[in-house]
Each structure stands twice: as C-alpha cells, then as structure tokens.
C-alpha cells in the first residue's frame, strides 16, 4: 500500500468528475441523457478565434513567457479599460492563466499558510474550499441565502475570524446561485477587506453573461480596490473557449507578483498561440458575439423558468450566469431530487449540497442545451412529478 499525503484525505472527489462518471454509466445503459449538470457551453468558439489559432499555431513551438505574452496582457488591460473603465499596468498588474481554475487555485497557495482562514462563499464553486484545505488553511463559510439575494452578510462575520483571514473569495454573477451583485456591494466588500487587510479575490468568470438590462460590474471599479483586490477573468464562458484554458488575473500588483512566484515554479505558461487567439476574442467585436450568446441563453432560460412555473415553482428568472438555482420539491433532498431526475427522467442536474451545506434544498440547472431539449427536460420533469 502506497503512503499518500494526508492532505488528500481532507478533499472529496471532484464534483464534476463524479457527475461525468454517472453520465457515462447512464449512457452505457442506453439512456437518452439531457445533461444540465456541468456549465460547459455547447456552442463553438467564434470562427475568427479558431482561424487565429490555426494561423498562429505553426509560429509558436518554444516555451511561452511565464507571466503570459505581453501582447496578451496588454489586450487584457485594454479590454478592462473599455469594458469597466479600469486602468491596469499589463506588466505588473496582469498575469495570464491556464484557465481561471488554475489561477484561483495557485492564488490560495500564495496567500494561505497552514492555520490561516479563507472566507469562502457557501454554496460556491468547490475549488475555493478544496484548495484552502490542500494548503492547510481553514475555509470559513459565508452563507449565501435567498433572503439576502445570495450575497454574503459581511456584518455577520466574526471579527476574530476576520482577523485570521488572509483571503476572501467572491463570485458574481454567481455560480451556482446565479445571484448578482451591484457596485454598492463591492464597495462594502472592499472596505471590509481593507479593514482586516484581507486579499479580496473576485472570480469574474460570468461577467458577460447577463440578462434583462443588467450589466455586471467589476470589483476593480471601486475606488482604491486595487489596494487589496484582484479579479480573475475567463474567456471560457463568454467565448465558448472552456477547453482552450485561457484566462487572466488582474489587479493588485503585490498579489499578482505572489501568484507569479507560485506559477513560475509550477507551470510553464499557456501555449502562446492560444494567447494570440485570446487577443482576437477580446478585440474582434466581442460585444456582438457576447450579445448573440446571451440572447440564446435568455431564450433557454425563459423556456426552463416558464416551464417550471407552470409545474408549480414560484421562482424568479436569473439575471446572470447561465445557471438556474432551483428549490427542490417538498419531500426531496438535493441529492434525492437529482438522483430521481437521473433515474426516472434521464436528466442530469447538480445537487446543491455539493457546493456547500447552504446549498441543501436546491439543484443547479445549466442552460447548455437548446430550447427544444430544454422543453423536453421540462416535460420529463412534469411526468416525474405526476408520478
């Protein structure tokens, strides 16, 4: 028997790998699966981005720059200036990531020592908590409750806990709750983190996925935010580039530098041709492409929410992300309802408790099938509920 590191025992199996295993098992039995479990866009990346990768792939064969190509970091800074009115130095305040998951994970290792506290939303993308555990830190939950609009109550955080915290994670538009935050909330979060000298990390993966005239802000729009904040921005969701693994971290230069120390000793950077394609995504009419995608997701959202309302759910349509956070019917747990939908309807959704204790009582739907399949999913759910 091999002796494995003790830290592995603190971390559960990765949620989405488990869901994918169940999907494959069901499909092997011949089940027609409608997969609403994993947030992976079903549409291709823009043609001009694919063409750019093809054109650049033959040029770059050597190791990329560790921090990312300066051209990519400049394009990221330019995009933030256009989109959010935020100014950043591409040399010291931007670093390229091999997908935002990588950057968020490594940032924990740069700021969390054994025994340090990380303030983590609950429910939340599992990486914030699991990487804290791997680093020997203590994840302390900030509950995201419906009555608070799925925003954490910063006033409820114990000052003694805040004094031990080295990092706080936020994520709006939110995964999994689809909650949204305005600039006033970010102002409060920045003030809180300044008071306790905590690094504020905002995971901005869903910034461009908004509906009904809502536009998501950046935490870096708060005056003085760069004193204590960084933001992770991913090209995965707005440009359908999840498999490309390209993102960037932007903000506080000290934090960016600390992240760079971990990265340069861990990875060798993202393939430069992919970075060149990422530049194309950010500069080549991104608003037009994002607008087209949002209209598609809004149509799917309306089919799902409208259908569930007819089945008896009293729910609001989400204004951000491409998820719907749905309360389970009376008599079900999160896991029980998810299992029922898979076993009786061939539908995969994610049980809310997989994202944290406060996720119990919900399941997450991803808007990653077309309107026809979404309507079919609603119809199947109706049959399950009728027995």
Coordinates of C-alpha atoms in Angstrom, one line a residue:
X1 CA 0.0 0.0 0.0
X2 CA 1.4 3.4 -1.0
X3 CA 1.5 6.1 1.6
X4 CA -0.3 9.1 0.3
X5 CA -0.1 12.7 1.6
X6 CA -2.5 13.3 4.5
X7 CA -3.9 16.4 2.8
X8 CA -5.6 14.3 0.2
X9 CA -7.9 12.8 2.8
X10 CA -9.4 16.3 3.5
X11 CA -10.6 16.7 -0.1
X12 CA -13.7 14.9 -1.5
X13 CA -13.7 13.7 -5.1
X14 CA -14.1 16.5 -7.6
X15 CA -17.8 17.1 -8.1
X16 CA -17.9 17.4 -11.9
X17 CA -15.8 14.3 -12.4
X18 CA -18.3 12.3 -10.4
X19 CA -21.2 13.7 -12.4
X20 CA -19.5 12.9 -15.7
X21 CA -18.9 9.3 -14.5
X22 CA -22.7 9.0 -13.8
X23 CA -23.5 10.4 -17.2
X24 CA -21.3 7.8 -18.9
X25 CA -22.8 5.0 -16.9
X26 CA -26.3 6.0 -17.8
X27 CA -25.5 6.4 -21.5
X28 CA -23.9 3.0 -21.5
X29 CA -27.3 1.7 -20.4
X30 CA -28.9 3.3 -23.4
X31 CA -30.5 6.2 -21.5
X32 CA -31.1 9.4 -23.6
X33 CA -29.4 11.9 -21.3
X34 CA -30.2 15.6 -21.1
X35 CA -27.1 16.9 -19.4
X36 CA -27.9 20.1 -17.4
X37 CA -25.2 19.4 -14.9
X38 CA -21.9 20.9 -16.0
X39 CA -21.5 24.5 -17.1
X40 CA -19.8 23.8 -20.4
X41 CA -21.1 25.8 -23.4
X42 CA -22.5 23.7 -26.2
X43 CA -21.6 26.2 -28.9
X44 CA -18.3 26.6 -30.7
X45 CA -15.8 29.4 -30.2
X46 CA -16.0 32.3 -32.7
X47 CA -14.8 31.4 -36.2
X48 CA -12.3 34.2 -36.2
X49 CA -10.8 33.0 -32.9
X50 CA -10.4 29.5 -34.3
X51 CA -8.9 30.9 -37.5
X52 CA -6.4 32.9 -35.5
X53 CA -5.3 29.9 -33.5
X54 CA -4.8 27.9 -36.8
X55 CA -2.8 30.8 -38.3
X56 CA -0.5 31.2 -35.2
X57 CA -0.1 27.5 -34.2
X58 CA 2.8 26.9 -36.6
X59 CA 4.7 30.0 -35.3
X60 CA 5.0 29.1 -31.6
X61 CA 6.9 26.0 -30.6
X62 CA 9.1 27.2 -27.7
X63 CA 8.2 27.8 -24.1
X64 CA 5.8 30.7 -23.6
X65 CA 6.5 33.6 -21.3
X66 CA 5.8 32.5 -17.7
X67 CA 3.7 35.6 -17.0
X68 CA 2.0 35.4 -20.4
X69 CA 2.8 37.2 -23.6
X70 CA 3.0 40.9 -23.1
X71 CA 0.6 41.3 -26.1
X72 CA -2.0 39.2 -24.3
X73 CA -1.6 41.0 -21.0
X74 CA -1.9 44.4 -22.9
X75 CA -5.0 43.1 -24.6
X76 CA -6.5 42.1 -21.2
X77 CA -5.7 45.6 -19.8
X78 CA -7.2 47.3 -22.9
X79 CA -10.4 45.2 -22.5
X80 CA -10.8 46.1 -18.9
X81 CA -10.4 49.8 -19.8
X82 CA -13.1 49.5 -22.5
X83 CA -15.4 47.3 -20.5
X84 CA -15.1 48.5 -17.0
X85 CA -13.2 51.8 -17.2
X86 CA -10.4 50.1 -15.1
X87 CA -6.8 51.0 -15.8
X88 CA -4.1 48.3 -15.2
X89 CA -0.4 48.1 -15.9
X90 CA -0.1 45.0 -18.1
X91 CA 3.5 44.3 -16.9
X92 CA 2.8 44.3 -13.2
X93 CA -1.0 44.0 -12.7
X94 CA -1.9 41.3 -15.2
X95 CA -0.9 37.7 -15.5
X96 CA -2.1 35.1 -18.0
X97 CA -3.7 31.9 -16.6
X98 CA -4.1 28.4 -17.9
X99 CA -7.8 28.8 -17.2
X100 CA -9.2 30.6 -14.2
X101 CA -9.3 27.4 -12.1
X102 CA -5.6 27.2 -12.2
X103 CA -5.1 30.9 -11.2
X104 CA -7.6 30.7 -8.3
X105 CA -6.0 27.5 -7.0
X106 CA -2.5 28.9 -7.1
X107 CA -3.5 32.2 -5.6
X108 CA -4.6 30.2 -2.5
X109 CA -1.1 28.7 -2.2
X110 CA 0.4 32.2 -2.4
X111 CA -1.7 33.6 0.5
X112 CA -2.8 30.7 2.7
X113 CA -0.4 29.1 5.2
X114 CA -1.5 26.2 7.5
X115 CA -4.0 27.6 10.0
X116 CA -4.9 30.7 8.0
X117 CA -8.5 31.4 7.4
X118 CA -10.0 31.8 3.9
X119 CA -13.5 33.3 3.7
X120 CA -15.4 31.2 1.2
X121 CA -19.0 31.6 0.0
X122 CA -21.4 28.7 0.7
X123 CA -22.6 27.5 -1.7
X124 CA -19.7 28.1 -4.1
X125 CA -17.5 26.8 -6.8
X126 CA -15.7 23.9 -5.0
X127 CA -12.2 25.0 -5.8
X128 CA -12.1 27.8 -3.3
X129 CA -12.7 25.4 -0.4
X130 CA -10.7 22.4 -1.6
X131 CA -7.6 24.4 -2.4
X132 CA -7.7 26.0 1.0
X133 CA -7.9 22.5 2.6
X134 CA -5.0 21.3 0.4
X135 CA -2.9 24.3 1.5
X136 CA -3.6 23.5 5.2
X137 CA -5.9 26.5 5.6
X138 CA -9.3 26.7 7.3
X139 CA -12.2 27.5 5.0
X140 CA -14.9 29.5 6.8
X141 CA -18.2 29.7 5.2
X142 CA -20.0 32.9 4.3
X143 CA -23.7 31.7 3.8
X144 CA -25.4 32.8 0.6
X145 CA -29.1 32.9 1.4
X146 CA -32.1 33.7 -0.8
X147 CA -33.3 36.3 1.7
X148 CA -30.1 38.2 1.2
X149 CA -30.2 37.9 -2.6
X150 CA -27.4 35.3 -2.4
X151 CA -24.9 37.9 -1.1
X152 CA -22.9 37.2 2.0
X153 CA -23.7 39.2 5.1
X154 CA -20.3 40.8 5.8
X155 CA -21.6 42.3 9.0
X156 CA -22.2 38.7 10.4
X157 CA -18.6 37.6 10.0
X158 CA -17.0 37.2 13.4
X159 CA -14.2 39.9 13.8
X160 CA -12.0 37.3 15.4
X161 CA -12.3 35.1 12.3
X162 CA -11.8 38.0 10.0
X163 CA -8.6 38.9 11.8
X164 CA -7.2 35.4 11.0
X165 CA -8.3 35.6 7.3
X166 CA -5.8 36.2 4.5
X167 CA -8.1 35.9 1.5
X168 CA -11.8 36.3 0.7
X169 CA -13.5 34.8 -2.4
X170 CA -16.5 36.3 -4.2
X171 CA -18.1 35.4 -7.5
X172 CA -20.7 37.5 -9.2
X173 CA -22.7 36.7 -11.3
X174 CA -22.6 33.7 -9.1
X175 CA -22.1 30.0 -9.6
X176 CA -24.1 28.2 -8.5
X177 CA -26.9 30.5 -7.3
X178 CA -27.0 32.8 -10.4
X179 CA -27.1 35.7 -7.9
X180 CA -25.8 39.1 -9.0
X181 CA -24.0 41.9 -7.2
X182 CA -24.0 45.7 -7.7
X183 CA -21.2 48.1 -7.2
X184 CA -22.5 49.1 -3.8
X185 CA -22.0 45.6 -2.5
X186 CA -18.4 45.5 -3.9
X187 CA -17.8 48.9 -2.2
X188 CA -18.7 47.3 1.1
X189 CA -16.6 44.2 0.4
X190 CA -13.6 46.3 -0.4
X191 CA -14.0 48.4 2.8
X192 CA -14.3 45.1 4.8
X193 CA -11.1 43.6 3.3
X194 CA -9.2 46.9 3.8
X195 CA -10.2 47.0 7.4
X196 CA -8.9 43.5 8.1
X197 CA -6.0 43.5 5.5
X198 CA -7.5 40.6 3.5
X199 CA -6.9 39.9 -0.1
X200 CA -10.2 40.1 -2.0
X201 CA -10.3 37.7 -4.9
X202 CA -13.3 38.2 -7.2
X203 CA -14.0 35.3 -9.7
X204 CA -15.5 37.2 -12.6
X205 CA -16.0 34.2 -14.9
X206 CA -19.6 35.1 -15.7
X207 CA -19.3 38.9 -16.1
X208 CA -20.6 38.9 -19.7
X209 CA -23.5 36.6 -19.2
X210 CA -26.3 38.9 -18.1
X211 CA -29.9 39.5 -19.0
X212 CA -32.9 41.8 -18.6
X213 CA -30.8 45.0 -18.9
X214 CA -28.5 44.1 -16.0
X215 CA -24.8 44.7 -16.6
X216 CA -22.3 43.2 -14.2
X217 CA -19.7 45.4 -12.7
X218 CA -16.0 44.7 -11.8
X219 CA -14.9 44.9 -8.2
X220 CA -11.9 46.9 -9.6
X221 CA -14.3 49.7 -10.4
X222 CA -14.5 50.6 -6.7
X223 CA -12.1 53.4 -6.0
X224 CA -9.0 52.1 -4.2
X225 CA -9.9 48.4 -4.9
X226 CA -6.6 47.6 -6.4
X227 CA -5.0 48.3 -2.9
X228 CA -6.4 44.9 -1.8
X229 CA -8.2 43.2 -4.7
X230 CA -7.6 41.0 -7.7
X231 CA -10.1 39.7 -10.3
X232 CA -10.0 36.5 -12.3
X233 CA -11.5 36.9 -15.8
X234 CA -12.0 33.9 -18.0
X235 CA -12.5 33.6 -21.8
X236 CA -14.2 30.2 -21.3
X237 CA -17.8 31.1 -20.9
X238 CA -18.3 34.4 -23.0
X239 CA -16.4 33.0 -26.0
X240 CA -17.2 29.3 -25.6
X241 CA -13.5 28.5 -25.0
X242 CA -13.7 26.2 -21.9
X243 CA -11.3 23.6 -23.4
X244 CA -8.8 26.2 -24.5
X245 CA -7.9 27.0 -20.9
X246 CA -7.2 30.7 -21.2
X247 CA -7.9 33.4 -18.6
X248 CA -6.1 36.2 -16.7
X249 CA -5.8 37.7 -13.2
X250 CA -5.8 41.4 -12.9
X251 CA -5.5 43.9 -10.1
X252 CA -3.2 44.4 -7.1
X253 CA 0.4 44.2 -8.2
X254 CA 1.7 42.6 -5.0
X255 CA -0.9 39.8 -5.3
X256 CA -0.1 39.3 -9.0
X257 CA 3.6 39.0 -8.2
X258 CA 2.9 36.5 -5.4
X259 CA 0.8 34.4 -7.8
X260 CA 3.6 34.6 -10.3
X261 CA 6.0 33.1 -7.8
X262 CA 3.8 30.0 -7.5
X263 CA 3.1 29.8 -11.2
X264 CA 6.7 30.1 -12.4
X265 CA 7.7 27.3 -10.0
X266 CA 4.7 25.1 -11.0
X267 CA 3.8 25.6 -14.7
X268 CA 5.4 26.9 -17.9
X269 CA 2.6 29.1 -19.0
X270 CA -0.1 28.8 -21.6
X271 CA 0.6 28.0 -25.3
X272 CA 1.3 31.4 -26.9
X273 CA -0.8 30.6 -30.0
X274 CA -3.8 30.2 -27.7
X275 CA -3.0 33.6 -26.1
X276 CA -2.9 35.2 -29.6
X277 CA -6.4 33.7 -30.2
X278 CA -7.5 35.1 -26.9
X279 CA -6.4 38.5 -28.0
X280 CA -8.6 38.1 -31.1
X281 CA -11.6 37.2 -28.9
X282 CA -11.2 40.3 -26.8
X283 CA -10.7 42.8 -29.6
X284 CA -12.7 41.4 -32.5
X285 CA -16.3 42.7 -31.9
X286 CA -16.6 40.8 -28.6
X287 CA -19.8 42.7 -27.7
X288 CA -21.5 41.4 -30.8
X289 CA -20.6 37.8 -30.1
X290 CA -21.5 38.0 -26.4
X291 CA -24.8 39.7 -27.2
X292 CA -25.7 36.9 -29.6
X293 CA -24.8 34.2 -27.0
X294 CA -26.8 36.0 -24.3
X295 CA -29.9 36.1 -26.5
X296 CA -29.6 32.4 -26.9
X297 CA -29.1 31.7 -23.2
X298 CA -32.0 34.0 -22.3
X299 CA -34.3 32.0 -24.7
X300 CA -33.3 28.8 -22.9
X301 CA -33.7 30.4 -19.5
X302 CA -37.2 31.5 -20.4
X303 CA -38.2 28.1 -21.6
X304 CA -36.9 26.5 -18.3
X305 CA -38.2 29.1 -15.9
X306 CA -41.5 29.4 -17.7
X307 CA -41.9 25.7 -17.8
X308 CA -41.1 25.2 -14.1
X309 CA -43.5 27.9 -13.1
X310 CA -46.3 26.0 -14.9
X311 CA -45.3 23.0 -12.9
X312 CA -45.8 24.9 -9.7
X313 CA -42.4 26.5 -8.9
X314 CA -42.5 30.1 -7.6
X315 CA -39.1 31.3 -8.9
X316 CA -37.6 34.3 -10.5
X317 CA -35.6 34.3 -13.7
X318 CA -31.9 34.7 -13.0
X319 CA -30.2 37.9 -14.3
X320 CA -26.7 36.5 -14.5
X321 CA -24.6 33.4 -15.4
X322 CA -26.0 30.6 -17.4
X323 CA -27.4 28.7 -14.4
X324 CA -30.7 28.4 -12.6
X325 CA -30.8 27.7 -8.9
X326 CA -34.0 25.8 -8.3
X327 CA -35.5 24.8 -4.9
X328 CA -36.3 21.1 -4.8
X329 CA -39.9 20.0 -4.4
X330 CA -41.2 19.3 -0.9
X331 CA -40.1 15.9 0.4
X332 CA -36.9 15.8 -1.5
X333 CA -33.3 16.5 -0.6
X334 CA -30.9 18.0 -3.1
X335 CA -29.2 14.6 -3.8
X336 CA -32.5 12.8 -3.8
X337 CA -34.1 15.0 -6.4
X338 CA -31.0 14.9 -8.6
X339 CA -31.0 11.1 -8.4
X340 CA -34.7 10.9 -9.2
X341 CA -34.3 13.1 -12.2
X342 CA -31.4 11.0 -13.5
X343 CA -33.1 7.6 -12.8
X344 CA -36.6 8.5 -13.9
X345 CA -36.1 11.2 -16.5
X346 CA -32.6 10.9 -17.8
X347 CA -31.8 14.4 -16.7
X348 CA -28.6 15.4 -15.0
X349 CA -28.6 18.4 -12.7
X350 CA -26.2 19.2 -9.9
X351 CA -27.3 18.7 -6.3
X352 CA -26.9 22.0 -4.4
X353 CA -25.3 20.4 -1.3
X354 CA -22.3 19.5 -3.4
X355 CA -21.5 23.2 -3.3
X356 CA -21.7 23.5 0.4
X357 CA -24.1 23.0 3.3
X358 CA -26.1 26.1 2.4
X359 CA -26.8 24.6 -1.0
X360 CA -29.0 21.9 0.5
X361 CA -32.6 22.2 -0.8
X362 CA -31.6 23.3 -4.3
X363 CA -30.4 21.9 -7.5
X364 CA -28.5 23.7 -10.3
X365 CA -29.6 23.6 -13.9
X366 CA -27.1 24.7 -16.6
X367 CA -28.5 26.4 -19.7
X368 CA -26.3 24.3 -22.0
X369 CA -28.9 22.6 -24.3
X370 CA -31.0 24.2 -27.0
X371 CA -34.6 25.3 -26.4
X372 CA -36.1 22.1 -27.8
X373 CA -34.1 19.9 -25.5
X374 CA -34.8 22.3 -22.6
X375 CA -38.5 22.0 -23.2
X376 CA -38.2 18.2 -23.4
X377 CA -36.4 18.3 -20.0
X378 CA -39.3 20.4 -18.5
X379 CA -41.8 17.9 -19.9
X380 CA -39.9 14.9 -18.4
X381 CA -39.8 16.7 -15.0
X382 CA -43.5 17.2 -15.2
X383 CA -44.1 13.5 -15.8
X384 CA -41.8 12.6 -12.8
X385 CA -43.7 14.9 -10.5
X386 CA -47.1 13.5 -11.6
X387 CA -45.8 10.0 -10.8

